[in-house]
Each structure stands twice: as C-alpha cells, then as structure tokens.
Short mmCIF file of C-alpha atoms and ligand atoms in Angstrom, two decimals:
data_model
loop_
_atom_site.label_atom_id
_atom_site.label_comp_id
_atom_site.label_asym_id
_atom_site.label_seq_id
_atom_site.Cartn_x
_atom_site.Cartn_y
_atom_site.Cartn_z
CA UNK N 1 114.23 108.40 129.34
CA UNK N 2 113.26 111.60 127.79
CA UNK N 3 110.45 113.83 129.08
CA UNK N 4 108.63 116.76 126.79
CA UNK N 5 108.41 120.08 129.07
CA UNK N 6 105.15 122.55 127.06
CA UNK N 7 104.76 125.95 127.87
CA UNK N 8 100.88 126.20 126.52
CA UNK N 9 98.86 129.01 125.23
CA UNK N 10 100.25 129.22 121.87
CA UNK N 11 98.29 129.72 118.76
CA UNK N 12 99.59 126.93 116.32
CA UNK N 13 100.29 127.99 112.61
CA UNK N 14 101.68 126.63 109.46
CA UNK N 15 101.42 123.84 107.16
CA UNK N 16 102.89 120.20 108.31
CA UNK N 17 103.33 116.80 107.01
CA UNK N 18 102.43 113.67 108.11
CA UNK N 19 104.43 110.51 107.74
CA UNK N 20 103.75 106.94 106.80
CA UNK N 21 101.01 105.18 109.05
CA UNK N 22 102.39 103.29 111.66
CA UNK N 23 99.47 100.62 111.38
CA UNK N 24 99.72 100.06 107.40
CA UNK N 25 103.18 99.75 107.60
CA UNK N 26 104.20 97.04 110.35
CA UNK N 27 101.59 94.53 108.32
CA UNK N 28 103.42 95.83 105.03
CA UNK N 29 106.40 94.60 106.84
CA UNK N 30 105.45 91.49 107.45
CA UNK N 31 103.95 90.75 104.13
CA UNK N 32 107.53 90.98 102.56
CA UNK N 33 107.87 87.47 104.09
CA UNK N 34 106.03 86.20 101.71
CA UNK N 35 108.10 86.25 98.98
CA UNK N 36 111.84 85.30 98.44
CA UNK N 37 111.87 88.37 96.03
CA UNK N 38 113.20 91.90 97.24
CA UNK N 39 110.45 94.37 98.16
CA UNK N 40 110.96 97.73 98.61
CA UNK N 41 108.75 99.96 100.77
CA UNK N 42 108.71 103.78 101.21
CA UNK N 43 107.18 106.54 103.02
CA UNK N 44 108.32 104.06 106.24
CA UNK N 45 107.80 106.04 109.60
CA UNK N 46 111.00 106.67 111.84
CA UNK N 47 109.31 105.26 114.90
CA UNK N 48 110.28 102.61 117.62
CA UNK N 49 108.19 100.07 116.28
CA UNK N 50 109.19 100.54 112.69
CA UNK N 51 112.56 99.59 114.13
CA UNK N 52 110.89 96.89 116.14
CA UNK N 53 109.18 95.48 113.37
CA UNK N 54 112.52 95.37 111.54
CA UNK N 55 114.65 93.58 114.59
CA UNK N 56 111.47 91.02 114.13
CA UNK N 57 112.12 90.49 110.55
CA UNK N 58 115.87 90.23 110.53
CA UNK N 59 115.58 87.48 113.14
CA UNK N 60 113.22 85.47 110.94
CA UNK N 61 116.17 86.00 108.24
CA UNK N 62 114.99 88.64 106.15
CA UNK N 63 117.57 91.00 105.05
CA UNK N 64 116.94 95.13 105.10
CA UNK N 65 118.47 97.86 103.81
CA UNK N 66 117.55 101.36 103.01
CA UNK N 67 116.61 102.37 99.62
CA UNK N 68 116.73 106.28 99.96
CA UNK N 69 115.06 108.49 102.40
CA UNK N 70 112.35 106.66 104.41
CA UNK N 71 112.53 103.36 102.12
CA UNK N 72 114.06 100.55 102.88
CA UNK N 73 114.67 97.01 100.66
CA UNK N 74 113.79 93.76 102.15
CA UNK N 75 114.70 90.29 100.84
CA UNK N 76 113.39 87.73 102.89
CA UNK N 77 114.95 84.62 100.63
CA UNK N 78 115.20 82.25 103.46
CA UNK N 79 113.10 82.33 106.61
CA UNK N 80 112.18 80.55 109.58
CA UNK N 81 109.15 80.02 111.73
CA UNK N 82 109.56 80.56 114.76
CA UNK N 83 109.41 83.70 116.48
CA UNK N 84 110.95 84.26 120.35
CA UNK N 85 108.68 85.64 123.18
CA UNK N 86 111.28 88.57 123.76
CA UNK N 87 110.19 89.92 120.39
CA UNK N 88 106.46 89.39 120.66
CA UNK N 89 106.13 90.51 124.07
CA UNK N 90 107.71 94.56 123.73
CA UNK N 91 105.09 94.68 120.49
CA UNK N 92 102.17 93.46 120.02
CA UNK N 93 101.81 93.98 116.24
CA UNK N 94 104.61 92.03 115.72
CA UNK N 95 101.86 88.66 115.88
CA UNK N 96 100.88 90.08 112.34
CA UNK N 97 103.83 88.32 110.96
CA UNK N 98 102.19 85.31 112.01
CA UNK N 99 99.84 84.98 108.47
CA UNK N 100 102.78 85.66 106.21
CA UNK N 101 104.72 82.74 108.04
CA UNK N 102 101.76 80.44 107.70
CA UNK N 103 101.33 81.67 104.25
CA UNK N 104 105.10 81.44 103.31
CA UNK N 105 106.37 78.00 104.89
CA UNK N 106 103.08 76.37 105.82
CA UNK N 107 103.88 76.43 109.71
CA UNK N 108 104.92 79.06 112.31
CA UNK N 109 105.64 79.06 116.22
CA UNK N 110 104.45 82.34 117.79
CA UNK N 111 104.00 83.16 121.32
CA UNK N 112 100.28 84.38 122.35
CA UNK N 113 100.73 88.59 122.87
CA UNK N 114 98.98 88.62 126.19
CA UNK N 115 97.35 91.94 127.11
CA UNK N 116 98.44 95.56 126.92
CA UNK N 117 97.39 98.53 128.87
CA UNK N 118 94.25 99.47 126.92
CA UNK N 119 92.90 96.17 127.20
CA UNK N 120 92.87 92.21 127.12
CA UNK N 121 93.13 92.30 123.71
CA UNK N 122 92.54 88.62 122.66
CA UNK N 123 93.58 86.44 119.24
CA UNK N 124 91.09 83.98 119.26
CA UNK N 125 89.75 85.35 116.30
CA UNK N 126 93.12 85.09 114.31
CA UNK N 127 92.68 81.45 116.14
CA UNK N 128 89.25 80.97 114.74
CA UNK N 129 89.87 82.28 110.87
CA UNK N 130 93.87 80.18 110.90
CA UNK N 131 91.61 77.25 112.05
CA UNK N 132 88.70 77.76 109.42
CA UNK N 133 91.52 78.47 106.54
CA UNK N 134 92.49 74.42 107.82
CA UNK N 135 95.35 75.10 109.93
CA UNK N 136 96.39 72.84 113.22
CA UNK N 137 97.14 74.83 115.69
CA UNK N 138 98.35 73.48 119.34
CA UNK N 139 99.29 75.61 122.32
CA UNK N 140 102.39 74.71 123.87
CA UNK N 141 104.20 76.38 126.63
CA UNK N 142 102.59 79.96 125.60
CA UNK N 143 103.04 79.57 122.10
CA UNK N 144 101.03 79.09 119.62
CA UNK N 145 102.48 76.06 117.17
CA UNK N 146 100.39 75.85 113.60
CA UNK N 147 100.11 73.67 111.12
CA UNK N 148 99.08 74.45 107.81
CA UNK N 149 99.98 71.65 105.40
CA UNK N 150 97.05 70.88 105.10
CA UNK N 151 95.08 74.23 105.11
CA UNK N 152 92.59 74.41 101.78
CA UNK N 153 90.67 77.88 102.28
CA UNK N 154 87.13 78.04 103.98
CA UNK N 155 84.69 80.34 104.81
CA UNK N 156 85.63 82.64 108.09
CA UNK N 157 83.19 84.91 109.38
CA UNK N 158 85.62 87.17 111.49
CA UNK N 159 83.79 89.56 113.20
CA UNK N 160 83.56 89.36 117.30
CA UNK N 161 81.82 91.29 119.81
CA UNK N 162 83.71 94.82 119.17
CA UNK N 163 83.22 94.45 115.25
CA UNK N 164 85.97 93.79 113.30
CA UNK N 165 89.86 92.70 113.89
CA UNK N 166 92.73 95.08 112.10
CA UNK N 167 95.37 93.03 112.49
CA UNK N 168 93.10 89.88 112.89
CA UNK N 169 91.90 90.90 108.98
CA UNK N 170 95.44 91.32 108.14
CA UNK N 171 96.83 87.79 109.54
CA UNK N 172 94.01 85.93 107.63
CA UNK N 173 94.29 87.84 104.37
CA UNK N 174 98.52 86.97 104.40
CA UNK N 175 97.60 83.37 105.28
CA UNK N 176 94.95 83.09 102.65
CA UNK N 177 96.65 84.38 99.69
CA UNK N 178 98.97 81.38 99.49
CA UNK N 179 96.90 78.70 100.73
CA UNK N 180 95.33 76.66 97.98
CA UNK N 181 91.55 77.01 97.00
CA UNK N 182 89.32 79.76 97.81
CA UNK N 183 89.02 81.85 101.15
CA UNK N 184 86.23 83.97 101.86
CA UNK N 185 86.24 86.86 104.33
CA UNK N 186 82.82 88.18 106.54
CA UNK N 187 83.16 90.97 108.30
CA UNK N 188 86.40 91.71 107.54
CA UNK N 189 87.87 95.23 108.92
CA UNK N 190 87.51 97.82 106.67
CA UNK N 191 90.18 100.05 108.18
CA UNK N 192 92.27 102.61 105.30
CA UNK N 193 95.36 100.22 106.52
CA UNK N 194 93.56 97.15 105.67
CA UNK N 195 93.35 98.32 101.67
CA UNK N 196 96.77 99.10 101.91
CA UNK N 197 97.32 95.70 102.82
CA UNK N 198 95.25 94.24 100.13
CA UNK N 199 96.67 96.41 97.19
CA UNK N 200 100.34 95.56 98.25
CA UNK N 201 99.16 91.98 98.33
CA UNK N 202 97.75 92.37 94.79
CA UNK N 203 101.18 94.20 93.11
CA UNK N 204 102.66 90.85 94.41
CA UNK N 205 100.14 88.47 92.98
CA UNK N 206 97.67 87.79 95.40
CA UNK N 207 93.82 87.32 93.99
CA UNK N 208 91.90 89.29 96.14
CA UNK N 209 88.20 90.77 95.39
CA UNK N 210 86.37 92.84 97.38
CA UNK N 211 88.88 95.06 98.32
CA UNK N 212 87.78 97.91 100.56
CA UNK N 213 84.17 96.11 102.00
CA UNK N 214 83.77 93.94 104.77
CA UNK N 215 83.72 90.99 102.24
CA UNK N 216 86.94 89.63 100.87
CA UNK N 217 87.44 86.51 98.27
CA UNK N 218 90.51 85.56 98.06
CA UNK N 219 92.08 82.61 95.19
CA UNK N 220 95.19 81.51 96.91
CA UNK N 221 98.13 81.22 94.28
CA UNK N 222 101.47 78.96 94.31
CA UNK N 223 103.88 82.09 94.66
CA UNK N 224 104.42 86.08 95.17
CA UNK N 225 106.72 88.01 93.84
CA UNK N 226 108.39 91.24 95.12
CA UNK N 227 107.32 94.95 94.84
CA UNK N 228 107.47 98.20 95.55
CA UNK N 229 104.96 100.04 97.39
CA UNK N 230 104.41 103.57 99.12
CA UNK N 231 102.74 103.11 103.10
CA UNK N 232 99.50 105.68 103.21
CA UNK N 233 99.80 108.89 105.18
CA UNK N 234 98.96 108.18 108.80
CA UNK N 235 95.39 108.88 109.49
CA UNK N 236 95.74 109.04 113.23
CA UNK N 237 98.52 111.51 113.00
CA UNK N 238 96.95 113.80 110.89
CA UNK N 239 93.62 114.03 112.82
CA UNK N 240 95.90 114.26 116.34
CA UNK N 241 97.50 117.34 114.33
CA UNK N 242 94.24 118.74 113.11
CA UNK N 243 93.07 118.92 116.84
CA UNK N 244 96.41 120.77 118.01
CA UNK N 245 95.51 123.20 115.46
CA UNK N 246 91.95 123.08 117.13
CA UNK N 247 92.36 123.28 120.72
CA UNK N 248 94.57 126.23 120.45
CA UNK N 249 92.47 128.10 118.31
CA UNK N 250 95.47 128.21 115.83
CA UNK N 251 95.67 127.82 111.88
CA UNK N 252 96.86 124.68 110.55
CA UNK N 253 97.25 122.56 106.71
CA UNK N 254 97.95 118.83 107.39
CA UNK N 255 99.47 117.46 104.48
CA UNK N 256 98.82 113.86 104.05
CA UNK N 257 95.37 114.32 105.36
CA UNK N 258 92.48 112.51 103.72
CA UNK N 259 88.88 113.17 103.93
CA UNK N 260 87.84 109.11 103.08
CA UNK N 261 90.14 107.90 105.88
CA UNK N 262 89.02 110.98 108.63
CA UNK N 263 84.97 111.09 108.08
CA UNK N 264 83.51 110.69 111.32
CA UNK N 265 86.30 112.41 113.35
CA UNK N 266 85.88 115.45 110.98
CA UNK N 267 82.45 115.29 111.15
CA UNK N 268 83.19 115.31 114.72
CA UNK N 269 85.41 118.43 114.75
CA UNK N 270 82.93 120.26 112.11
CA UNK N 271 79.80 119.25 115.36
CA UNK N 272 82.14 120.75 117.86
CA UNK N 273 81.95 123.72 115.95
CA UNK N 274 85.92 123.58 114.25
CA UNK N 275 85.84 124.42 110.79
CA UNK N 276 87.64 122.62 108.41
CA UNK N 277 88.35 122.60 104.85
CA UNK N 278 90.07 120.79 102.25
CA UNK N 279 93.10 122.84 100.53
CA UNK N 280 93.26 120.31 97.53
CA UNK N 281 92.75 116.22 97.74
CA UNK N 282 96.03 115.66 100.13
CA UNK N 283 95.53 118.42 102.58
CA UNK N 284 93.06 119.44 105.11
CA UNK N 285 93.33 123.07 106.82
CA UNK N 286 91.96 124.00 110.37
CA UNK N 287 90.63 127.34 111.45
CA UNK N 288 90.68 126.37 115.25
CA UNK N 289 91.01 130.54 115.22
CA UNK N 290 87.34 130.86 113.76
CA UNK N 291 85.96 128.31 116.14
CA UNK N 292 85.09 130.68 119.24
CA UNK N 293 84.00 128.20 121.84
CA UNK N 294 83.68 125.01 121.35
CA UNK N 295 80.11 123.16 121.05
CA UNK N 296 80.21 119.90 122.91
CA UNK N 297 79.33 116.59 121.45
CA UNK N 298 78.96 112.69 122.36
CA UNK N 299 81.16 110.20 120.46
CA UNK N 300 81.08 107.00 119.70
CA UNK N 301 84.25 104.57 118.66
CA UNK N 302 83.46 102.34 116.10
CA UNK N 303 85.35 100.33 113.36
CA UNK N 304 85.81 102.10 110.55
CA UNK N 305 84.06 104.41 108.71
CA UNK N 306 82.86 104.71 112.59
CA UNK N 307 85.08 107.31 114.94
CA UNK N 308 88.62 105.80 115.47
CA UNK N 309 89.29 104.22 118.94
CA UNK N 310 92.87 105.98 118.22
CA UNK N 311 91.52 109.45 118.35
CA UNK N 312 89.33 109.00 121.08
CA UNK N 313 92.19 110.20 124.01
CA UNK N 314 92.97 113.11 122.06
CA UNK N 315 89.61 114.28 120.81
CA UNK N 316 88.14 114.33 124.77
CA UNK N 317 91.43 116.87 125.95
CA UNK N 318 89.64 118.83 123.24
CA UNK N 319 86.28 118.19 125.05
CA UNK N 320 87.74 119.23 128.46
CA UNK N 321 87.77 122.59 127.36
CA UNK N 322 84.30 122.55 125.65
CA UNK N 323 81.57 123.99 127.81
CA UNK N 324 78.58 121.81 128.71
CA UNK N 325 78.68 117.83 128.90
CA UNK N 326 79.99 115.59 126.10
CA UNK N 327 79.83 111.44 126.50
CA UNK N 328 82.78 109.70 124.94
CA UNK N 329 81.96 106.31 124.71
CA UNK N 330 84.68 103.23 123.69
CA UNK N 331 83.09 100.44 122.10
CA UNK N 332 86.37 99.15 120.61
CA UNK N 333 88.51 99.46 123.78
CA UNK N 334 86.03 99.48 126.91
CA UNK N 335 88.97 100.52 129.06
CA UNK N 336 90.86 102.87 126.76
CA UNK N 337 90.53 105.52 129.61
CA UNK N 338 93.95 105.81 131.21
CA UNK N 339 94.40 108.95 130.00
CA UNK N 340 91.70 110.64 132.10
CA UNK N 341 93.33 110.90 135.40
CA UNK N 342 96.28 112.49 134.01
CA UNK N 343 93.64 115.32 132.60
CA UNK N 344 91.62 115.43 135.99
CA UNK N 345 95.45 116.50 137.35
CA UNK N 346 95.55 119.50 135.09
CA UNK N 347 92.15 120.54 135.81
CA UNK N 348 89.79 118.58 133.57
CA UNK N 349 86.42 117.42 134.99
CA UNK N 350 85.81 114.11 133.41
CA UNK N 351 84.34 111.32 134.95
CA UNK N 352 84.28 107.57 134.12
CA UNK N 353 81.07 105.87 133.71
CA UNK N 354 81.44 102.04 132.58
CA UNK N 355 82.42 102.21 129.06
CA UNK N 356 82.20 106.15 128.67
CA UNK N 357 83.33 109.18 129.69
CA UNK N 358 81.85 112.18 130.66
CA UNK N 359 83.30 115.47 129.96
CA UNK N 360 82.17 118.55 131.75
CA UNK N 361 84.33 121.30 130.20
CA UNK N 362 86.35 123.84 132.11
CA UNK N 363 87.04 127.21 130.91
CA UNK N 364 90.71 126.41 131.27
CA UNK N 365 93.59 123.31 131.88
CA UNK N 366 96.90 124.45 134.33
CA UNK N 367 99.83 122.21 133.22
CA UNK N 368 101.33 119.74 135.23
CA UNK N 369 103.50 117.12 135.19
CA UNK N 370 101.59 114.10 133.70
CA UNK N 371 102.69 110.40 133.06
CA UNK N 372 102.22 108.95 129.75
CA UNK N 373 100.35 105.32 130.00
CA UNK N 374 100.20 104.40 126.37
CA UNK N 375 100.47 105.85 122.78
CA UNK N 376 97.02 107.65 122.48
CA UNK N 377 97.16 108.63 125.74
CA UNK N 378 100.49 110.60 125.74
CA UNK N 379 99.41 112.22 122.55
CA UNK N 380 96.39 113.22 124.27
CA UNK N 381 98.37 114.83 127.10
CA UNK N 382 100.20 116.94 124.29
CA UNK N 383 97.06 118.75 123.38
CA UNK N 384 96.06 119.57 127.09
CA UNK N 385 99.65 120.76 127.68
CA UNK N 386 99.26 123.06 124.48
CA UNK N 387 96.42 124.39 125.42
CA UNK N 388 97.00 124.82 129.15
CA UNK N 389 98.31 127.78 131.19
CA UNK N 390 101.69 127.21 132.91
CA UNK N 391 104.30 124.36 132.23
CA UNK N 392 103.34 120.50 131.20
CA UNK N 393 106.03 117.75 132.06
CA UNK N 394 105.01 114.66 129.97
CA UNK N 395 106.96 111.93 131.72
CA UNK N 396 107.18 108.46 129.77
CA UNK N 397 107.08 109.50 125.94
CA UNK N 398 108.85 106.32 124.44
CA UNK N 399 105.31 105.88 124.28
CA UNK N 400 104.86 108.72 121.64
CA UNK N 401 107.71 107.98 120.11
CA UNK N 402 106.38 104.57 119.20
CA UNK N 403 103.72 106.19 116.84
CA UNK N 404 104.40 110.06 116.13
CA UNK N 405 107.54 110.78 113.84
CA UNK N 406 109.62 113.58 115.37
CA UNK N 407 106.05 115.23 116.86
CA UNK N 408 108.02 117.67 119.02
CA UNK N 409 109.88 118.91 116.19
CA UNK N 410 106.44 118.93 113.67
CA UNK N 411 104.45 121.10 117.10
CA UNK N 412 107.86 123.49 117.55
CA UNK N 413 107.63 124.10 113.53
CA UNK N 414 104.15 125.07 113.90
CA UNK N 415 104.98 127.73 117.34
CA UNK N 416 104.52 125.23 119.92
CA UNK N 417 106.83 126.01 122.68
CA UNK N 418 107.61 122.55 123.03
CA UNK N 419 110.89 120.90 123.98
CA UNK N 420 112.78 117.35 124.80
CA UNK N 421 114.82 117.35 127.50
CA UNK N 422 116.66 114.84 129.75
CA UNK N 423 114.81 113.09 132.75
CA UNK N 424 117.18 115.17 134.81
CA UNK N 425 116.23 118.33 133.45
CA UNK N 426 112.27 117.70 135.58
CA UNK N 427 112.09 119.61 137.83
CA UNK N 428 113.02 117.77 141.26
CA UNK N 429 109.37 118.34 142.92
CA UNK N 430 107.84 116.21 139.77
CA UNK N 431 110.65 113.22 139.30
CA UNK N 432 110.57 110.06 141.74
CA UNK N 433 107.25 108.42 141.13
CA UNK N 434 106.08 105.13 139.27
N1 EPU A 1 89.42 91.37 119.50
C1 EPU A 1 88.94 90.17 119.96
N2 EPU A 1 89.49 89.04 119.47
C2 EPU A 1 90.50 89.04 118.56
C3 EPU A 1 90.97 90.28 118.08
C4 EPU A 1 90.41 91.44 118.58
O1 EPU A 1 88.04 90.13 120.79
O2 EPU A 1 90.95 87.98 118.16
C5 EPU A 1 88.85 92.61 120.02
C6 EPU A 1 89.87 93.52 120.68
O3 EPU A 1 90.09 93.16 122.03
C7 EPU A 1 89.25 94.88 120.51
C8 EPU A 1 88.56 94.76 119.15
O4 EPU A 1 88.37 93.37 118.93
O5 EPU A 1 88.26 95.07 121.48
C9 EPU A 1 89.33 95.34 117.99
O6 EPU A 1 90.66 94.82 118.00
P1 EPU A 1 91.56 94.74 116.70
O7 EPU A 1 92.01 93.33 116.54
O8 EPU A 1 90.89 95.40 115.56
O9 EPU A 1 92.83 95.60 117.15
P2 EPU A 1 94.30 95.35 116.70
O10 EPU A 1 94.32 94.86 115.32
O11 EPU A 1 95.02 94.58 117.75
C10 EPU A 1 94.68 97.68 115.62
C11 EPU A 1 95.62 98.83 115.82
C12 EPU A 1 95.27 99.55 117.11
C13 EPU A 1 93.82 100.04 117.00
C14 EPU A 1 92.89 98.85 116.71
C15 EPU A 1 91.46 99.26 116.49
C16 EPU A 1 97.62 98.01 114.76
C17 EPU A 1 99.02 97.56 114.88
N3 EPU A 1 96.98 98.31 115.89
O12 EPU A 1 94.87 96.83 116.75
O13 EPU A 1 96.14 100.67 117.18
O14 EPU A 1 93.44 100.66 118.19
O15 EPU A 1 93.35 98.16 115.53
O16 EPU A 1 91.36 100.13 115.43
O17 EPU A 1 97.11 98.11 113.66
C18 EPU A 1 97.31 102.40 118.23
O18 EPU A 1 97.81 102.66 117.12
O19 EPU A 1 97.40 103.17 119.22
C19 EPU A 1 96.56 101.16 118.38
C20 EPU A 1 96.30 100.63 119.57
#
C-alpha cells in the first residue's frame, strides 16, 4: 500500500485537466451489454474501478480492448447473467450492470451490495422500479434472482426519502429501454451523469424523452446497436481541484470544468468569498490568491442541481480554515462524516451534530498523519494537508485512487509538494495502526 507524504503551504498555480467522470462512465460500461454490437468509449478514467468495472464485464463475456489513448472497444456478443459476489462486493457500482442484464437477456442473478462506509445504502428502490417495469424478482441466498420475461413497462415513481437514486435512475432507464411498451420515470435523478447515460442510450437506439428532468418516458425497442461515445469531464474532480486552488490561496484553470454541472458548489465557493470565473465554456479559473479570508457559510447536500454529497468532505477542510461557524449538513448521506476526526487530528474544530457538522474555523491546520476512510474523505484530507503547516501522511489512498486519475501527479504539476511513497517510507512513529 502506498501512502501520499504533503509538505503544505504552497500556493497552487497553473492550468490542469480533468479526466472522464468516474460516475458516468462505470454505467456507460455497463450499458455496452446491451448490445451484441462493438461500442467504443473514450475519455475513460485510469482509476481502480474503471479496471473493476472492466474485470466485471469480461466475466459476463464481454470482450475489451483499447481503442487509442483512454478509449477502449467493447463487444459484448454473448453474455451471461449471473454475476459472482466477489465482484459485487469490492464495488458497489458494479450492481448498475444489473438493468443492462435485465434489459439484454430478460433475467440476471446479482448479489445484494450490502453497505459501505458512508452509509447503508439500500436497493430497494432499484427493487421497487425492476418490480413496477414487471420483473420477478426472488431473493435467494443473498442474491437477487429476476425475472423479466414477462416485464411490459409501468409507471415507477422512484424517488425515496433522500430524493433521487443515481445509479437506481440508471438501472431502470437500461432495463426500460428494451422492455416492451412504455416506461415512465418520476423523480428520476437528474445528476450530469444521468444525461450522459440517456444520450449514450439514444446514439444506440433507445426512445427516451425527457432527457435532463426528473421525468423520463421511455418506448422500449426490440434491439440496440453499438456506438461511440465520449464520458463527460468529471464534475467532482474538477470542483475538488477548484478548492485546492482555493484553500491555498493559489491560482488555478480547471479544464473540463462546467458551470451547469458545478452551480451550487460554485455558488458556494463565490459565498465563501473565492472568486471564480469562467476562462471560456470548458474552463473555470480560481483566484484563491484574491480571496483574503474566507467568509463562512452553511451547506446543504442535495440531489442535483442541489450541493453534491461528493464535495461535501472536501468543501468543510476548506471551512476549517474559515473564521466563524459554518453548518454542513448531509441530507444524501446522513453519516458521510468519517472524514472529520481525521481533521480534528490536524487541528480542525468541527463537531458532529446528528446529520451536520459544525465548523468553527482555525487560523491554521498542522499536518499529521491521517487515515483515509473512503474516496471523498481522502480527497478531503489532501486539501487540509495542502494547506497545513508541517508534513501530512495520508495512509490508505487506494481509496483516492479509486476516483482521482494520477491526482498526485495533477497537485505536483500545479507546485504541490506532494509525493507517493512506499508504506515503508512512514515514518516509524505513524505506521502500525488499523
Ligand atoms: N437510496 C435508498 N434506496 C435505494 C437507493 C438509494 O434509500 O434504493 C438512498 C441512499 O442510501 C442515499 C440516497 O438514496 O441516501 C442517494 O443514493 P443514490 O442511489 O443516488 O447513490 P448511488 O447511486 O449509490 C451515486 C454515486 C455516489 C454519490 C451518490 C449521490 C455512483 C457510482 N455513485 O451513488 O458517488 O455519492 O450517487 O450523488 O454513481 C462517490 O463518487 O464518492 C460516490 C459515493
């Protein structure tokens, strides 16, 4: 296991890109199920679960190979349905391929995900919309076993008590577009990586209307063919970028950065006092050197347009350092906290308060060695090392490198004096724990 040691204090400066979004592309993946044509998808993000997603595909027979830099052709001629726990269990995305292989062969076995460290996260709502679409679905031994011979389209109201499902959206909409009759959609997520989705679905064949609101109509068909099809820029990446130019009061231009998809977390960042501007349609540019102190603010997750759940971690290391009180509260993810005590360790006053968080800023973070806990979370501990005094050990950053594409490298570009080293290069004093 790797660890990232972070000298902070540097002013970050440059212009970076971001890469493909993690969370268009592993339902992108999946969709090439369902069609026996090739596909061929670019802009695909080198990270774990890229790869993950592709070990899942090959063993439900697609074949892949690439197709030039960060593109890779999939033919998925003959597949299967059923899907081992091994697979499901080290990804939980990977139960998004479970619509394209009702859609495809009218059946699939899947085992149920079970929870992850930010939360129970539950499918019933995948349960409920496979069920309303007509599908018979039986649990057996952990898995889920459906049966859609018979499915005919329906009316699914899919919203639950956080909102909206991504990947919930995602398995219906793949189900839906080759079941006969018509399907529609309420409350459908509205997420950037949901019209992604939908317009990959469309180049194929799929009938879909509504595209982009929270009501979708979709006219099954008999077939799909293949296509070709560029994953969006990754949202989450570029506003986690935008805040390392922020907290250290640096200078940067995120490529691949989109005002529609970042609204309310730049809206957010403009409260706190950051100003940001837009260098033409693909790039955004922050002045975290104009900022002065930052203002504080109270944020609320939401589904999209709302503030993203996966900002939330790295927007309140921002907030430790913003003098006066700030409430971060998680209406997605009620839990999604884990990164707080790793903060509190480096000198952030934050408290946790049922659902929310309260940030009383300090003038100033000292690294530490910290232990990443989950994706957001690690990227989270990033920014506080960058912006602390002394050395940060991140410990545990296969969970970065499951959703940020060579982010060391992209930081070190910018002047971050940021490195990956060997577990045995930590210092003795921080290694040993669990
Ligand atoms: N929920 C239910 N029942 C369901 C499905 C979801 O109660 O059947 C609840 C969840 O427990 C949660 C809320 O509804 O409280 C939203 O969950 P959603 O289904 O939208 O989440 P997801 O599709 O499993 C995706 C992203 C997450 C991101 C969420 C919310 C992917 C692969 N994952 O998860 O990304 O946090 O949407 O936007 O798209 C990340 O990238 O770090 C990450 C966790």
């Amino acid at each position: 296991m790797d660890v990232l040691r972070i000298r902070g204090g540097n002013a970050l400066k440059g212009e970076i890109s971001v890469g493909g979004a993690k969370n268009a592309c592993l339902p992108l993946l999946a969709a090439t199920l369902l069609t026996d044509e090739p596909c061929v998808l670019r802009n695909v993000p080198e990270l774990s679960d890229s790869r993950f997603m592709r070990q899942i595909l090959e063993h439900q027979g697609a074949e892949i190979e690439p197709a030039g830099a960060n593109a890779w052709r999939i033919c998925a001629r003959e597949i299967h349905p059923k899907t081992p726990y091994e697979l499901v269990r080290k990804m939980r995305a990977s139960i998004c391929v479970m619509g394209a292989l009702v859609g495809r062969l009218k059946q699939a076995e899947i085992p149920l995900p079970g929870g992850c460290v930010i939360g129970p996260r539950p499918i019933d709502l995948h349960i409920k919309g496979l069920r309303k679409l007509g599908c018979e679905i039986e649990n057996r031994a952990g898995s889920m076993l459906i049966d859609a011979s018979k499915s005919r389209g329906g009316y699914i109201f899919l919203g639950g008590r956080y909102g909206s499902t991504v990947t919930g959206t995602a398995n219906i909409l793949m189900a839906a577009v080759l079941t006969p009759g018509t399907t529609r959609i309420d409350s459908a997520a509205c997420e950037p990586e949901i019209l992604d989705l939908c317009e990959m679905l469309v180049k194929m064949g799929a009938r879909i209307s509504g595209i982009g609101s929270p009501t979708l109509k979709i006219r099954g068909v008999a077939k799909l063919h293949g296509c070709e099809h560029s994953v969006i820029p990754d949202r989450i990446e570029a506003g986690t970028l935008l805040l390392c130019g922020a907290i250290t009061h640096g200078d940067i231009t995120v490529r691949g950065a989109k005002t529609e998809h970042l609204g309310a977390f730049l809206d957010k960042l403009e409260e706190a006092g950051v100003p940001c501007e837009n260098v033409d349609e693909d790039a955004i540019r922050v002045r975290g050197d104009l900022a002065g102190t930052f203002k504080p603010v109270d944020i609320v997750t939401l589904p999209h347009p709302g503030f993203p759940t996966d900002l939330q971690a790295q927007f309140t290391a921002m907030l430790a350092l913003t003098p006066g009180i700030s409430i971060v509260t998680e209406r997605i993810y009620p839990g999604r906290f884990m990164h707080v005590p790793e903060l509190q360790r480096m000198g952030a006053e934050i408290a946790i308060e049922g659902p929310s968080a309260i940030a009383k800023g300090v003038s100033a973070l000292s690294g530490a060695p910290v232990m990443a806990s989950d994706l957001r979370a690690s990227a989270a501990l990033v920014l506080a090392g960058l912006a602390a005094g002394g050395e940060t050990w991140v410990q545990r950053i296969y969970h970065l490198d499951r959703g940020y594409e060579k982010f060391e490298e992209k930081l070190a570009a910018l002047g971050a004096d940021i490195v990956r080293l060997p577990e045995s290069e930590l210092p003795a004093e921080f290694s040993g724990g669990d």
